[in-house]
Amino acid sequence: MACARMVKHLRLPLLLLLLALAAECNSMSPPEKPDKLGCRSPDKETFFCWWTPGSDGGLPTVHHLYYKTEGQENMRQCPDYHKAGSNSCFFSKTSIWVEYTVIVEASNALGNTSSDPLTFDLMNIVKPFAPENVTVVVNIEDSPHLTIQWHTPSNIDTKSGWVTLKNQLRVKPDKSKIWKNYASETQTHFTIYSIDLGVVYMVEVRCAIDNSWSEWSNTTFVKVPNFSRKDNSFWILVFSLCLIPLLAAMIILILKRKTVKKYILPPVPSPKIRGVDVQLLKSGQSEDVINAMLLNQRFPVMIPWKDQKEDYLIVSDKETSYLPLEKKKIFILPLAMALDSEVQSKETSEVDHFPKDSESSSEESSDKTESSQLLTKCSSANVLNDEKANQLKGVTEKIFQPFGIGGYVDIPRHEHMQEADYSRVNEVNGDNILIMKKENIPHTLDTRGQEGSVPDNYSMVKEVNSDNVVFLEKHSESVNASFKAKGYIDWVNQKPKNLHMAGHSEMGVCPQLVGCEYVDTVPPPAVI
Amino acid sequence: TNVLNCPLSLLVSVVLVGLLCLVFCSQPTSLDAAPLCTNAEAGCHVLSLANLFDRVIQHSARMHSISNDLHSEFELYFLPSKNQIGRVSRNCHTSNILTPNGKENAQRMAREELTEVILKLLVAWRDPLWHFHQSMTHFHDFIDFSSNKSLKMSDMVHELRKGVQKVVEKMQMLGILSNSVSSLMSPEAFLAPGSAEWRLMKDYELLYCFRRDSNKVQNYLKILKCRIVPEDGC
């Protein structure tokens, strides 16, 4: 009896216990509350919410979404559970600037579980979808660039001004890690110029509504080719065509560089001597050179020195006067063959002295050489006889004038010139020797009418040989020949006193020596 | 040669200067830059309506962006937890102003109404923002964050209102808008009788409300622009 009563009392708890045990064994439970509620509006006009359901507790679980706006009291259920996928709710008619409150409830046979409520304003959950149909075109014609185009996500109303979209794109080479961002405000296309050839690029685009950005679009890969073949081949052809004539021109220039050089830099004419070969001078022998120089030259024709009036200068020392005829040495003696022996024997020293002394003055020496030449001729023409030589010899001993080298003889000139009177002339020997009579010559007639003045012009007298031989001086051409004749004649008529003055002999002996050729013009006067 | 170069260089420089002058002198005519006129009757060059709208819309976008930043900073600093029911009572002092809550509603609304709504909103926020800025100076921490932003915000509201008034005047001049819009009325006339409630609003609520209202203004202006001058950008 008591056992039955106990079983009755214990029936309910036992049943419950059994049930609990059964439940635990099957793991059935009310659903967990849904988690992770989220809502999003892609266009600022519609939105959808989603949730993550919890465990269903082993029983079929149903989820319900309830929402309520700011001014309402009751919760309303989701209008569309399917459009946005599972575990989502899609709202097509919405209000903005009002607060929504959304709750998701999971319910199964065992119970309901509600999620945490979510409150939001439409303006805060706006987030567009990523742009669609992103196309990238590579263009390397002019300069390599990428042209990127895309479409805005569908169902976005920008025409009414309700939605303003901003776009952004980013590009990177596939090997690089850094993206390069570009902003494109409301355009749905963009061009990038700074790309490299032969690189694979990745392109992504996204958009924004009111500063709320979408996700990045799917990556688009594009490869930029290495070069433009068409371009290159054209330029290679042009380049090679241009190169060939250039090379040809250069080769020609190099081969003909000498002619080119002559053309550009003409040679400068260098001084040349006619008839002289520079090369010969450089390379030839000395004889060749001399021959070349001499043979080719035309020297001016030298006329042998003939028939020229010779004049010479009698030079003597100042100290020794010529008046006294002394036995002195004469060195303007014909150095010719005739006198050589005597002169040499007696006056060798003098003869030798002569050339030495003549060196003191070139002028004197030239004169002396001239005179020596004269004398040579003279002697060769006239005085080659032995007789004359003897006479000369005698004369030389006695009468020869002393001659000094250093000075000049002052020739006394007499103004009056008397005609020549050859009365005293004994004999004329040759063309310049007069042999006079040995007697005092009286004053004779002067053929010229002059008063008996002795011709005292001894300028013609070169030498007096004894007392009747006079060497006439050769005059220069400027002197009148007739004057010479006169002087000669006058001299012949000279007075004895003059003669005395003149010298030591009684005869008209002239101190001066006489030149050779002078006497040619005068016929030998009659000898008295 | 120096002597020769002197006059030549002078000539060249003169020519260059002349060219530069031409270039720069011709620019103003192409841009049609002219001083803005207070009186459209004077016949001077006035900015186009589309241009005015663009400027105003840009201004409002900037204003909204600042209010958004300020709200986020405030939330971060003072109230770290989010999305809590009953956390705030969404009771803005401008709730009594009927504003279209959607695109269709805004499009259905007449231009004049919409314009009035915009103006009302802008007028309603001038004083609260100023006082908000004043109260913010007491918070030493917050000053470092956003004091200049709050000041900027109050200024912007003021400027935006004036800009919108200009737009309205232009529209009325062009005959687009009827003269029913009382733009010349004093701002106080726009204030609803219960508008003094803003003093009861907490700072955070104020920021939240303003963020919403600045967004409204921006969107209404855009709708208005694309409806009246549907040029580029719509």
JSON list of N, CA, C and O in Angstrom, two decimals, chain A residues 174-190:
[
{"chain": "A", "resi": 174, "resn": "ASP", "atom": "N", "xyz": [52.54, 42.45, -61.01]},
{"chain": "A", "resi": 174, "resn": "ASP", "atom": "CA", "xyz": [52.23, 41.26, -60.22]},
{"chain": "A", "resi": 174, "resn": "ASP", "atom": "C", "xyz": [53.37, 40.87, -59.30]},
{"chain": "A", "resi": 174, "resn": "ASP", "atom": "O", "xyz": [53.15, 40.23, -58.28]},
{"chain": "A", "resi": 175, "resn": "LYS", "atom": "N", "xyz": [54.59, 41.28, -59.67]},
{"chain": "A", "resi": 175, "resn": "LYS", "atom": "CA", "xyz": [55.72, 40.91, -58.82]},
{"chain": "A", "resi": 175, "resn": "LYS", "atom": "C", "xyz": [55.88, 41.86, -57.64]},
{"chain": "A", "resi": 175, "resn": "LYS", "atom": "O", "xyz": [56.55, 41.55, -56.68]},
{"chain": "A", "resi": 176, "resn": "SER", "atom": "N", "xyz": [55.27, 43.02, -57.75]},
{"chain": "A", "resi": 176, "resn": "SER", "atom": "CA", "xyz": [55.47, 44.03, -56.71]},
{"chain": "A", "resi": 176, "resn": "SER", "atom": "C", "xyz": [54.46, 43.84, -55.58]},
{"chain": "A", "resi": 176, "resn": "SER", "atom": "O", "xyz": [53.46, 43.14, -55.73]},
{"chain": "A", "resi": 177, "resn": "LYS", "atom": "N", "xyz": [54.75, 44.50, -54.45]},
{"chain": "A", "resi": 177, "resn": "LYS", "atom": "CA", "xyz": [53.86, 44.38, -53.31]},
{"chain": "A", "resi": 177, "resn": "LYS", "atom": "C", "xyz": [53.07, 45.65, -53.05]},
{"chain": "A", "resi": 177, "resn": "LYS", "atom": "O", "xyz": [52.21, 45.67, -52.18]},
{"chain": "A", "resi": 178, "resn": "ILE", "atom": "N", "xyz": [53.43, 46.68, -53.74]},
{"chain": "A", "resi": 178, "resn": "ILE", "atom": "CA", "xyz": [52.83, 48.00, -53.44]},
{"chain": "A", "resi": 178, "resn": "ILE", "atom": "C", "xyz": [51.83, 48.35, -54.53]},
{"chain": "A", "resi": 178, "resn": "ILE", "atom": "O", "xyz": [52.16, 48.32, -55.71]},
{"chain": "A", "resi": 179, "resn": "TRP", "atom": "N", "xyz": [50.63, 48.71, -54.06]},
{"chain": "A", "resi": 179, "resn": "TRP", "atom": "CA", "xyz": [49.60, 49.15, -54.98]},
{"chain": "A", "resi": 179, "resn": "TRP", "atom": "C", "xyz": [49.73, 50.64, -55.22]},
{"chain": "A", "resi": 179, "resn": "TRP", "atom": "O", "xyz": [50.08, 51.39, -54.31]},
{"chain": "A", "resi": 180, "resn": "LYS", "atom": "N", "xyz": [49.35, 51.01, -56.41]},
{"chain": "A", "resi": 180, "resn": "LYS", "atom": "CA", "xyz": [49.35, 52.43, -56.74]},
{"chain": "A", "resi": 180, "resn": "LYS", "atom": "C", "xyz": [47.89, 52.84, -56.94]},
{"chain": "A", "resi": 180, "resn": "LYS", "atom": "O", "xyz": [47.20, 52.29, -57.80]},
{"chain": "A", "resi": 181, "resn": "ASN", "atom": "N", "xyz": [47.42, 53.81, -56.12]},
{"chain": "A", "resi": 181, "resn": "ASN", "atom": "CA", "xyz": [46.01, 54.22, -56.16]},
{"chain": "A", "resi": 181, "resn": "ASN", "atom": "C", "xyz": [45.80, 55.39, -57.09]},
{"chain": "A", "resi": 181, "resn": "ASN", "atom": "O", "xyz": [46.61, 56.32, -57.12]},
{"chain": "A", "resi": 182, "resn": "TYR", "atom": "N", "xyz": [44.73, 55.33, -57.81]},
{"chain": "A", "resi": 182, "resn": "TYR", "atom": "CA", "xyz": [44.32, 56.43, -58.67]},
{"chain": "A", "resi": 182, "resn": "TYR", "atom": "C", "xyz": [42.87, 56.76, -58.36]},
{"chain": "A", "resi": 182, "resn": "TYR", "atom": "O", "xyz": [42.05, 55.87, -58.19]},
{"chain": "A", "resi": 183, "resn": "ALA", "atom": "N", "xyz": [42.55, 58.05, -58.33]},
{"chain": "A", "resi": 183, "resn": "ALA", "atom": "CA", "xyz": [41.18, 58.48, -58.04]},
{"chain": "A", "resi": 183, "resn": "ALA", "atom": "C", "xyz": [40.49, 58.91, -59.32]},
{"chain": "A", "resi": 183, "resn": "ALA", "atom": "O", "xyz": [41.03, 59.70, -60.08]},
{"chain": "A", "resi": 184, "resn": "SER", "atom": "N", "xyz": [39.32, 58.39, -59.50]},
{"chain": "A", "resi": 184, "resn": "SER", "atom": "CA", "xyz": [38.51, 58.79, -60.63]},
{"chain": "A", "resi": 184, "resn": "SER", "atom": "C", "xyz": [37.15, 59.17, -60.06]},
{"chain": "A", "resi": 184, "resn": "SER", "atom": "O", "xyz": [36.44, 58.30, -59.54]},
{"chain": "A", "resi": 185, "resn": "GLU", "atom": "N", "xyz": [36.82, 60.41, -60.10]},
{"chain": "A", "resi": 185, "resn": "GLU", "atom": "CA", "xyz": [35.68, 60.90, -59.33]},
{"chain": "A", "resi": 185, "resn": "GLU", "atom": "C", "xyz": [34.39, 60.22, -59.71]},
{"chain": "A", "resi": 185, "resn": "GLU", "atom": "O", "xyz": [33.89, 59.35, -59.03]},
{"chain": "A", "resi": 186, "resn": "THR", "atom": "N", "xyz": [33.81, 60.64, -60.79]},
{"chain": "A", "resi": 186, "resn": "THR", "atom": "CA", "xyz": [32.54, 60.04, -61.17]},
{"chain": "A", "resi": 186, "resn": "THR", "atom": "C", "xyz": [32.64, 59.30, -62.50]},
{"chain": "A", "resi": 186, "resn": "THR", "atom": "O", "xyz": [31.66, 58.75, -62.98]},
{"chain": "A", "resi": 187, "resn": "GLN", "atom": "N", "xyz": [33.88, 59.31, -63.07]},
{"chain": "A", "resi": 187, "resn": "GLN", "atom": "CA", "xyz": [34.04, 58.64, -64.36]},
{"chain": "A", "resi": 187, "resn": "GLN", "atom": "C", "xyz": [34.12, 57.15, -64.15]},
{"chain": "A", "resi": 187, "resn": "GLN", "atom": "O", "xyz": [34.61, 56.67, -63.13]},
{"chain": "A", "resi": 188, "resn": "THR", "atom": "N", "xyz": [33.70, 56.45, -65.14]},
{"chain": "A", "resi": 188, "resn": "THR", "atom": "CA", "xyz": [33.79, 55.00, -65.08]},
{"chain": "A", "resi": 188, "resn": "THR", "atom": "C", "xyz": [34.84, 54.48, -66.04]},
{"chain": "A", "resi": 188, "resn": "THR", "atom": "O", "xyz": [34.80, 53.34, -66.48]},
{"chain": "A", "resi": 189, "resn": "HIS", "atom": "N", "xyz": [35.82, 55.35, -66.37]},
{"chain": "A", "resi": 189, "resn": "HIS", "atom": "CA", "xyz": [36.94, 54.90, -67.18]},
{"chain": "A", "resi": 189, "resn": "HIS", "atom": "C", "xyz": [38.19, 55.65, -66.71]},
{"chain": "A", "resi": 189, "resn": "HIS", "atom": "O", "xyz": [38.08, 56.72, -66.10]},
{"chain": "A", "resi": 190, "resn": "PHE", "atom": "N", "xyz": [39.34, 55.09, -67.02]},
{"chain": "A", "resi": 190, "resn": "PHE", "atom": "CA", "xyz": [40.58, 55.69, -66.57]},
{"chain": "A", "resi": 190, "resn": "PHE", "atom": "C", "xyz": [41.71, 55.21, -67.46]},
{"chain": "A", "resi": 190, "resn": "PHE", "atom": "O", "xyz": [41.66, 54.10, -67.97]}
]
